[in-house]
Every structure is written in structure tokens, then in C-alpha cells.
Short mmCIF file of C-alpha atoms and ligand atoms in Angstrom, two decimals:
data_model
loop_
_atom_site.label_atom_id
_atom_site.label_comp_id
_atom_site.label_asym_id
_atom_site.label_seq_id
_atom_site.Cartn_x
_atom_site.Cartn_y
_atom_site.Cartn_z
CA UNK A 1 -4.66 -18.58 -10.33
CA UNK A 2 -2.22 -15.96 -11.55
CA UNK A 3 0.68 -18.36 -11.94
CA UNK A 4 -1.23 -20.52 -14.43
CA UNK A 5 -1.63 -17.65 -16.87
CA UNK A 6 0.59 -17.44 -19.90
CA UNK A 7 3.26 -14.77 -19.76
CA UNK A 8 2.25 -11.68 -21.70
CA UNK A 9 4.25 -9.92 -24.36
CA UNK A 10 6.58 -7.40 -22.75
CA UNK A 11 5.03 -3.93 -22.92
CA UNK A 12 7.02 -0.91 -24.03
CA UNK A 13 9.01 0.19 -21.00
CA UNK A 14 10.43 3.71 -21.04
CA UNK A 15 11.62 6.13 -18.35
CA UNK A 16 8.07 7.48 -17.90
CA UNK A 17 6.50 4.06 -17.37
CA UNK A 18 9.31 1.96 -15.88
CA UNK A 19 8.22 2.49 -12.25
CA UNK A 20 4.67 1.51 -13.20
CA UNK A 21 5.70 -1.88 -14.68
CA UNK A 22 8.11 -2.59 -11.81
CA UNK A 23 5.41 -1.88 -9.22
CA UNK A 24 3.03 -4.15 -11.13
CA UNK A 25 5.54 -6.98 -10.82
CA UNK A 26 5.34 -6.37 -7.04
CA UNK A 27 1.54 -6.53 -7.18
CA UNK A 28 0.94 -2.80 -6.94
CA UNK A 29 -1.03 -0.58 -9.31
CA UNK A 30 0.54 2.87 -9.52
CA UNK A 31 -1.28 5.96 -10.69
CA UNK A 32 0.23 9.32 -11.56
CA UNK A 33 -0.80 12.24 -9.37
CA UNK A 34 -0.20 15.92 -10.12
CA UNK A 35 1.15 17.85 -7.14
CA UNK A 36 -0.06 21.15 -8.61
CA UNK A 37 -3.71 20.58 -9.56
CA UNK A 38 -4.35 17.29 -7.78
CA UNK A 39 -5.36 15.34 -10.89
CA UNK A 40 -4.87 11.57 -10.58
CA UNK A 41 -4.34 9.91 -13.95
CA UNK A 42 -3.33 6.85 -15.95
CA UNK A 43 -1.45 6.10 -18.32
CA UNK A 44 1.78 7.29 -16.69
CA UNK A 45 3.16 10.56 -18.09
CA UNK A 46 5.76 12.93 -16.72
CA UNK A 47 3.55 15.95 -17.64
CA UNK A 48 0.13 16.49 -16.09
CA UNK A 49 -2.41 16.20 -18.96
CA UNK A 50 -4.57 18.87 -17.33
CA UNK A 51 -2.27 21.70 -16.18
CA UNK A 52 1.00 20.55 -17.87
CA UNK A 53 2.86 20.66 -14.58
CA UNK A 54 6.00 18.54 -14.33
CA UNK A 55 5.34 18.03 -10.62
CA UNK A 56 3.95 14.54 -11.09
CA UNK A 57 4.33 11.86 -8.45
CA UNK A 58 3.30 8.23 -8.01
CA UNK A 59 0.32 7.22 -5.95
CA UNK A 60 -0.56 3.62 -5.14
CA UNK A 61 -4.08 2.65 -6.19
CA UNK A 62 -6.21 0.20 -4.25
CA UNK A 63 -6.44 -1.91 -7.41
CA UNK A 64 -10.23 -2.06 -7.28
CA UNK A 65 -12.83 -0.53 -9.57
CA UNK A 66 -15.84 -1.18 -11.74
CA UNK A 67 -16.33 -1.95 -15.42
CA UNK A 68 -17.15 1.26 -17.30
CA UNK A 69 -17.49 -0.28 -20.76
CA UNK A 70 -16.39 -3.52 -22.41
CA UNK A 71 -16.38 -5.61 -25.55
CA UNK A 72 -15.95 -9.34 -26.12
CA UNK A 73 -13.63 -10.50 -28.93
CA UNK A 74 -13.98 -14.03 -30.32
CA UNK A 75 -10.70 -13.80 -32.19
CA UNK A 76 -7.66 -11.66 -31.58
CA UNK A 77 -4.65 -11.97 -33.86
CA UNK A 78 -1.68 -13.42 -31.99
CA UNK A 79 -3.73 -14.34 -28.94
CA UNK A 80 -3.73 -17.99 -27.75
CA UNK A 81 -7.02 -19.70 -28.59
CA UNK A 82 -7.58 -21.01 -25.07
CA UNK A 83 -7.56 -17.39 -23.87
CA UNK A 84 -10.60 -16.59 -26.04
CA UNK A 85 -13.11 -15.06 -26.01
CA UNK A 86 -11.20 -12.08 -24.70
CA UNK A 87 -12.99 -9.45 -22.62
CA UNK A 88 -11.51 -6.01 -23.27
CA UNK A 89 -12.76 -3.36 -20.89
CA UNK A 90 -12.35 0.11 -19.56
CA UNK A 91 -12.20 -0.24 -15.80
CA UNK A 92 -12.92 2.86 -13.76
CA UNK A 93 -10.64 2.69 -10.73
CA UNK A 94 -11.96 3.75 -7.33
CA UNK A 95 -9.50 6.67 -7.55
CA UNK A 96 -11.18 7.87 -10.77
CA UNK A 97 -8.91 7.12 -13.75
CA UNK A 98 -10.09 4.69 -16.43
CA UNK A 99 -7.77 1.90 -17.49
CA UNK A 100 -8.01 -0.12 -20.70
CA UNK A 101 -7.43 -3.72 -19.71
CA UNK A 102 -8.54 -7.36 -19.98
CA UNK A 103 -11.03 -8.98 -17.65
CA UNK A 104 -10.12 -12.60 -16.95
CA UNK A 105 -11.44 -15.56 -14.95
CA UNK A 106 -15.00 -14.67 -15.87
CA UNK A 107 -17.70 -16.01 -18.19
CA UNK A 108 -18.13 -13.24 -20.81
CA UNK A 109 -21.91 -13.58 -20.33
CA UNK A 110 -21.47 -12.49 -16.71
CA UNK A 111 -19.59 -9.29 -17.57
CA UNK A 112 -21.67 -6.14 -17.24
CA UNK A 113 -21.17 -2.42 -16.82
CA UNK A 114 -20.77 -1.68 -13.12
CA UNK A 115 -19.32 -5.10 -12.24
CA UNK A 116 -16.84 -4.78 -9.36
CA UNK A 117 -13.34 -5.96 -10.32
CA UNK A 118 -9.87 -6.06 -8.81
CA UNK A 119 -6.38 -6.07 -10.28
CA UNK A 120 -4.17 -9.09 -10.86
CA UNK A 121 -0.67 -8.92 -12.29
CA UNK A 122 0.44 -11.24 -15.08
CA UNK A 123 4.18 -11.84 -15.46
CA UNK A 124 5.96 -11.22 -18.75
CA UNK A 125 9.19 -12.68 -20.05
CA UNK A 126 10.96 -9.60 -18.71
CA UNK A 127 11.88 -9.77 -15.04
CA UNK A 128 10.37 -6.89 -13.02
CA UNK A 129 7.71 -6.22 -15.63
CA UNK A 130 4.13 -7.45 -15.15
CA UNK A 131 0.89 -6.50 -16.87
CA UNK A 132 -2.22 -5.65 -14.86
CA UNK A 133 -5.49 -7.39 -15.74
CA UNK A 134 -8.72 -7.47 -13.78
CA UNK A 135 -10.88 -10.27 -12.35
CA UNK A 136 -14.29 -10.09 -10.66
CA UNK A 137 -13.88 -8.84 -7.07
CA UNK A 138 -14.45 -11.43 -4.35
ZN1 LIG B 201 -1.95 19.14 -12.91
#
């Protein structure tokens, strides 16, 4: 169903995050992994948030996780009305990091903490940049 979704606004792409957005446009969810202390984290940063090492590499995530917390918004400024209500959630990836995201293709009444979800990638107007969202896992 991905190709029926409206393109998203282009996120801020900078040298620290560029590889993340490019991988998303290829259908891959990249995490950052510290080579020194082993911490796996998101959002992408070139410094480990735990030990401040600069030895940070990319690691491909499975793209699956569970809903850690969520809220349902009936109106969001600038958001198309047919995309409402909008489910905004923290998804805890199987690798551990929590990602703030949208949950789509779901009745908001069916969303609950612990629901298994998987990543989908929504194109933006910028080539090679896609935005990850999550849908209930099959
Ligand atoms: Zn570290």
C-alpha cells in the first residue's frame, strides 16, 4: 500500500543523517552502533551518546519492533485530513532503540502498547530520501 501514501515533507538531511535517509529510500532501517562500547542507538549521531566515542558505524535493523507508547491526534496542523486521526508512537525496535514515528494502516482503537509492528518507507519529494513509518506486523 506504500505507493498510495502521500509523499512526506522532506526531513532535514545533514552529513550525520544522510546515509539513514538514503537507506530508508532503499527500504532499509539503519541504526547507529558504537564500536567502542557496543551501544546501538537512534537518531543517527556521529558521537556515541553513551561513551562519546567517534567510532560509530551503521547497522541494519530488522525493521520490526513493538509499540512502547503512543498517542492519537485528531488534528495536526499541516497534516492532510484524510490522514487523520494520526497515531504517533514510540516504537521499541527489536535491537533496543526507541524510534518516534507514525503508525499507519491501523484503526486507532486497535493500537495498544506491545503491538508488533514493522517498518514501511514513505517517499518524499526528494529522490533518495524516504521516511520510515510503522504498520501492524503481518
Ligand atoms: Zn559508545
